Amino acid sequence: MNKGTVKFFNKTKGFGFIKDEESNNEYFVHVTGLVDEIQENDEVTFDLQEGKKGLNAVNVKLA
């Protein structure tokens, strides 16, 4: 389980990016990978899963 901060999330389009707390990498997140509703600057926990264009954040929950 990783920890990070929501850098950007567009509710209308249903996607955004989460910045990992430890690695500072940014991961794509899609609305289908959310457990809780998120918005920019929320602290979250998440898992990583291989997607079409690299690693995606899934099982995203508010921390």
N, CA, C and O atoms as a GROMACS GRO file, in nm:
protein
  252
    1MET      N    1   0.086  -0.118   0.000
    1MET     CA    2   0.000   0.000   0.000
    1MET      C    3   0.090   0.125   0.000
    1MET      O    4   0.175   0.140   0.088
    2ASN      N    5   0.072   0.212  -0.097
    2ASN     CA    6   0.150   0.335  -0.108
    2ASN      C    7   0.071   0.452  -0.052
    2ASN      O    8  -0.051   0.448  -0.044
    3LYS      N    9   0.143   0.557  -0.014
    3LYS     CA   10   0.080   0.680   0.032
    3LYS      C   11   0.118   0.792  -0.064
    3LYS      O   12   0.229   0.794  -0.118
    4GLY      N   13   0.025   0.886  -0.083
    4GLY     CA   14   0.055   0.997  -0.171
    4GLY      C   15  -0.048   1.108  -0.158
    4GLY      O   16  -0.136   1.105  -0.072
    5THR      N   17  -0.032   1.207  -0.248
    5THR     CA   18  -0.119   1.323  -0.251
    5THR      C   19  -0.179   1.338  -0.390
    5THR      O   20  -0.109   1.321  -0.490
    6VAL      N   21  -0.307   1.370  -0.396
    6VAL     CA   22  -0.373   1.392  -0.525
    6VAL      C   23  -0.322   1.526  -0.582
    6VAL      O   24  -0.347   1.632  -0.525
    7LYS      N   25  -0.250   1.518  -0.694
    7LYS     CA   26  -0.196   1.639  -0.758
    7LYS      C   27  -0.303   1.708  -0.842
    7LYS      O   28  -0.310   1.831  -0.848
    8PHE      N   29  -0.387   1.626  -0.908
    8PHE     CA   30  -0.487   1.677  -1.002
    8PHE      C   31  -0.595   1.572  -1.013
    8PHE      O   32  -0.566   1.453  -1.019
    9PHE      N   33  -0.721   1.616  -1.015
    9PHE     CA   34  -0.830   1.523  -1.045
    9PHE      C   35  -0.944   1.598  -1.109
    9PHE      O   36  -0.995   1.695  -1.054
   10ASN      N   37  -0.985   1.552  -1.228
   10ASN     CA   38  -1.094   1.613  -1.303
   10ASN      C   39  -1.216   1.522  -1.290
   10ASN      O   40  -1.222   1.416  -1.352
   11LYS      N   41  -1.314   1.563  -1.208
   11LYS     CA   42  -1.434   1.481  -1.186
   11LYS      C   43  -1.513   1.462  -1.314
   11LYS      O   44  -1.570   1.356  -1.336
   12THR      N   45  -1.517   1.565  -1.398
   12THR     CA   46  -1.595   1.557  -1.522
   12THR      C   47  -1.539   1.450  -1.615
   12THR      O   48  -1.615   1.371  -1.672
   13LYS      N   49  -1.408   1.447  -1.630
   13LYS     CA   50  -1.344   1.350  -1.720
   13LYS      C   51  -1.313   1.218  -1.650
   13LYS      O   52  -1.292   1.116  -1.715
   14GLY      N   53  -1.310   1.220  -1.515
   14GLY     CA   54  -1.293   1.096  -1.440
   14GLY      C   55  -1.151   1.046  -1.428
   14GLY      O   56  -1.130   0.925  -1.416
   15PHE      N   57  -1.053   1.135  -1.430
   15PHE     CA   58  -0.916   1.089  -1.412
   15PHE      C   59  -0.830   1.198  -1.347
   15PHE      O   60  -0.871   1.313  -1.336
   16GLY      N   61  -0.711   1.157  -1.306
   16GLY     CA   62  -0.618   1.252  -1.246
   16GLY      C   63  -0.484   1.186  -1.220
   16GLY      O   64  -0.451   1.083  -1.279
   17PHE      N   65  -0.406   1.248  -1.130
   17PHE     CA   66  -0.272   1.199  -1.099
   17PHE      C   67  -0.247   1.208  -0.949
   17PHE      O   68  -0.289   1.302  -0.882
   18ILE      N   69  -0.176   1.108  -0.898
   18ILE     CA   70  -0.138   1.102  -0.758
   18ILE      C   71   0.014   1.100  -0.751
   18ILE      O   72   0.080   1.025  -0.824
   19LYS      N   73   0.070   1.184  -0.663
   19LYS     CA   74   0.215   1.188  -0.643
   19LYS      C   75   0.249   1.101  -0.523
   19LYS      O   76   0.198   1.122  -0.413
   20ASP      N   77   0.337   1.002  -0.546
   20ASP     CA   78   0.379   0.910  -0.441
   20ASP      C   79   0.466   0.982  -0.338
   20ASP      O   80   0.557   1.056  -0.374
   21GLU      N   81   0.436   0.959  -0.211
   21GLU     CA   82   0.507   1.024  -0.100
   21GLU      C   83   0.655   0.988  -0.094
   21GLU      O   84   0.738   1.074  -0.067
   22GLU      N   85   0.688   0.861  -0.120
   22GLU     CA   86   0.826   0.815  -0.107
   22GLU      C   87   0.909   0.838  -0.233
   22GLU      O   88   1.020   0.891  -0.224
   23SER      N   89   0.858   0.799  -0.348
   23SER     CA   90   0.937   0.804  -0.472
   23SER      C   91   0.922   0.935  -0.548
   23SER      O   92   1.002   0.965  -0.637
   24ASN      N   93   0.820   1.014  -0.514
   24ASN     CA   94   0.785   1.136  -0.588
   24ASN      C   95   0.741   1.109  -0.732
   24ASN      O   96   0.728   1.202  -0.811
   25ASN      N   97   0.718   0.982  -0.768
   25ASN     CA   98   0.663   0.950  -0.899
   25ASN      C   99   0.516   0.989  -0.901
   25ASN      O  100   0.449   0.989  -0.798
   26GLU      N  101   0.467   1.022  -1.021
   26GLU     CA  102   0.325   1.053  -1.036
   26GLU      C  103   0.258   0.938  -1.110
   26GLU      O  104   0.309   0.890  -1.211
   27TYR      N  105   0.143   0.896  -1.060
   27TYR     CA  106   0.070   0.784  -1.119
   27TYR      C  107  -0.068   0.828  -1.163
   27TYR      O  108  -0.136   0.905  -1.095
   28PHE      N  109  -0.108   0.777  -1.279
   28PHE     CA  110  -0.241   0.802  -1.335
   28PHE      C  111  -0.345   0.732  -1.248
   28PHE      O  112  -0.323   0.620  -1.201
   29VAL      N  113  -0.458   0.798  -1.226
   29VAL     CA  114  -0.569   0.735  -1.155
   29VAL      C  115  -0.697   0.761  -1.234
   29VAL      O  116  -0.722   0.874  -1.278
   30HIS      N  117  -0.777   0.656  -1.252
   30HIS     CA  118  -0.906   0.666  -1.322
   30HIS      C  119  -1.016   0.646  -1.219
   30HIS      O  120  -0.996   0.578  -1.118
   31VAL      N  121  -1.131   0.705  -1.245
   31VAL     CA  122  -1.244   0.697  -1.152
   31VAL      C  123  -1.280   0.552  -1.117
   31VAL      O  124  -1.330   0.526  -1.008
   32THR      N  125  -1.254   0.458  -1.207
   32THR     CA  126  -1.284   0.317  -1.180
   32THR      C  127  -1.190   0.257  -1.075
   32THR      O  128  -1.218   0.151  -1.020
   33GLY      N  129  -1.077   0.326  -1.046
   33GLY     CA  130  -0.983   0.278  -0.946
   33GLY      C  131  -1.004   0.338  -0.809
   33GLY      O  132  -0.923   0.316  -0.718
   34LEU      N  133  -1.113   0.414  -0.792
   34LEU     CA  134  -1.138   0.482  -0.665
   34LEU      C  135  -1.228   0.401  -0.573
   34LEU      O  136  -1.324   0.339  -0.617
   35VAL      N  137  -1.194   0.402  -0.444
   35VAL     CA  138  -1.283   0.348  -0.341
   35VAL      C  139  -1.361   0.464  -0.281
   35VAL      O  140  -1.482   0.455  -0.259
   36ASP      N  141  -1.289   0.575  -0.254
   36ASP     CA  142  -1.349   0.697  -0.200
   36ASP      C  143  -1.343   0.807  -0.306
   36ASP      O  144  -1.260   0.802  -0.396
   37GLU      N  145  -1.432   0.906  -0.294
   37GLU     CA  146  -1.422   1.023  -0.382
   37GLU      C  147  -1.300   1.103  -0.341
   37GLU      O  148  -1.273   1.120  -0.222
   38ILE      N  149  -1.226   1.154  -0.440
   38ILE     CA  150  -1.105   1.230  -0.409
   38ILE      C  151  -1.110   1.366  -0.478
   38ILE      O  152  -1.186   1.388  -0.572
   39GLN      N  153  -1.026   1.456  -0.428
   39GLN     CA  154  -1.010   1.586  -0.491
   39GLN      C  155  -0.864   1.629  -0.471
   39GLN      O  156  -0.791   1.567  -0.394
   40GLU      N  157  -0.824   1.735  -0.539
   40GLU     CA  158  -0.686   1.782  -0.532
   40GLU      C  159  -0.644   1.807  -0.387
   40GLU      O  160  -0.722   1.856  -0.306
   41ASN      N  161  -0.519   1.772  -0.358
   41ASN     CA  162  -0.453   1.788  -0.227
   41ASN      C  163  -0.498   1.689  -0.121
   41ASN      O  164  -0.454   1.699  -0.006
   42ASP      N  165  -0.586   1.594  -0.154
   42ASP     CA  166  -0.624   1.490  -0.057
   42ASP      C  167  -0.505   1.396  -0.035
   42ASP      O  168  -0.432   1.364  -0.128
   43GLU      N  169  -0.487   1.354   0.092
   43GLU     CA  170  -0.389   1.250   0.124
   43GLU      C  171  -0.460   1.116   0.102
   43GLU      O  172  -0.570   1.094   0.151
   44VAL      N  173  -0.395   1.026   0.027
   44VAL     CA  174  -0.458   0.898  -0.008
   44VAL      C  175  -0.360   0.782   0.008
   44VAL      O  176  -0.238   0.801   0.013
   45THR      N  177  -0.417   0.662   0.015
   45THR     CA  178  -0.339   0.539   0.005
   45THR      C  179  -0.386   0.469  -0.122
   45THR      O  180  -0.501   0.484  -0.163
   46PHE      N  181  -0.296   0.393  -0.184
   46PHE     CA  182  -0.331   0.329  -0.311
   46PHE      C  183  -0.238   0.211  -0.340
   46PHE      O  184  -0.130   0.199  -0.284
   47ASP      N  185  -0.284   0.125  -0.430
   47ASP     CA  186  -0.203   0.016  -0.483
   47ASP      C  187  -0.168   0.052  -0.626
   47ASP      O  188  -0.230   0.140  -0.686
   48LEU      N  189  -0.068  -0.016  -0.681
   48LEU     CA  190  -0.030   0.006  -0.821
   48LEU      C  191  -0.064  -0.118  -0.902
   48LEU      O  192  -0.048  -0.231  -0.857
   49GLN      N  193  -0.110  -0.092  -1.025
   49GLN     CA  194  -0.146  -0.201  -1.115
   49GLN      C  195  -0.100  -0.160  -1.255
   49GLN      O  196  -0.116  -0.045  -1.295
   50GLU      N  197  -0.044  -0.255  -1.329
   50GLU     CA  198   0.002  -0.226  -1.465
   50GLU      C  199  -0.117  -0.194  -1.555
   50GLU      O  200  -0.214  -0.269  -1.560
   51GLY      N  201  -0.109  -0.081  -1.625
   51GLY     CA  202  -0.215  -0.039  -1.717
   51GLY      C  203  -0.161  -0.034  -1.859
   51GLY      O  204  -0.050  -0.080  -1.886
   52LYS      N  205  -0.239   0.021  -1.950
   52LYS     CA  206  -0.200   0.028  -2.091
   52LYS      C  207  -0.075   0.113  -2.113
   52LYS      O  208   0.005   0.085  -2.202
   53LYS      N  209  -0.058   0.217  -2.031
   53LYS     CA  210   0.053   0.311  -2.050
   53LYS      C  211   0.143   0.320  -1.928
   53LYS      O  212   0.203   0.424  -1.903
   54GLY      N  213   0.155   0.211  -1.852
   54GLY     CA  214   0.238   0.212  -1.732
   54GLY      C  215   0.157   0.183  -1.609
   54GLY      O  216   0.045   0.132  -1.617
   55LEU      N  217   0.215   0.215  -1.493
   55LEU     CA  218   0.149   0.185  -1.366
   55LEU      C  219   0.036   0.283  -1.337
   55LEU      O  220   0.050   0.404  -1.357
   56ASN      N  221  -0.076   0.229  -1.290
   56ASN     CA  222  -0.192   0.310  -1.252
   56ASN      C  223  -0.220   0.290  -1.104
   56ASN      O  224  -0.197   0.183  -1.048
   57ALA      N  225  -0.269   0.396  -1.040
   57ALA     CA  226  -0.313   0.386  -0.901
   57ALA      C  227  -0.453   0.324  -0.897
   57ALA      O  228  -0.544   0.368  -0.969
   58VAL      N  229  -0.470   0.223  -0.814
   58VAL     CA  230  -0.601   0.158  -0.796
   58VAL      C  231  -0.627   0.141  -0.647
   58VAL      O  232  -0.537   0.160  -0.564
   59ASN      N  233  -0.751   0.106  -0.613
   59ASN     CA  234  -0.791   0.092  -0.472
   59ASN      C  235  -0.758   0.218  -0.393
   59ASN      O  236  -0.709   0.211  -0.280
   60VAL      N  237  -0.785   0.334  -0.454
   60VAL     CA  238  -0.750   0.462  -0.393
   60VAL      C  239  -0.849   0.497  -0.283
   60VAL      O  240  -0.970   0.502  -0.305
   61LYS      N  241  -0.794   0.520  -0.162
   61LYS     CA  242  -0.876   0.552  -0.044
   61LYS      C  243  -0.820   0.676   0.022
   61LYS      O  244  -0.700   0.702   0.017
   62LEU      N  245  -0.907   0.753   0.085
   62LEU     CA  246  -0.861   0.867   0.164
   62LEU      C  247  -0.782   0.817   0.284
   62LEU      O  248  -0.820   0.720   0.349
   63ALA      N  249  -0.672   0.883   0.313
   63ALA     CA  250  -0.584   0.839   0.424
   63ALA      C  251  -0.638   0.886   0.558
   63ALA      O  252  -0.579   0.858   0.662
   0.00000   0.00000   0.00000
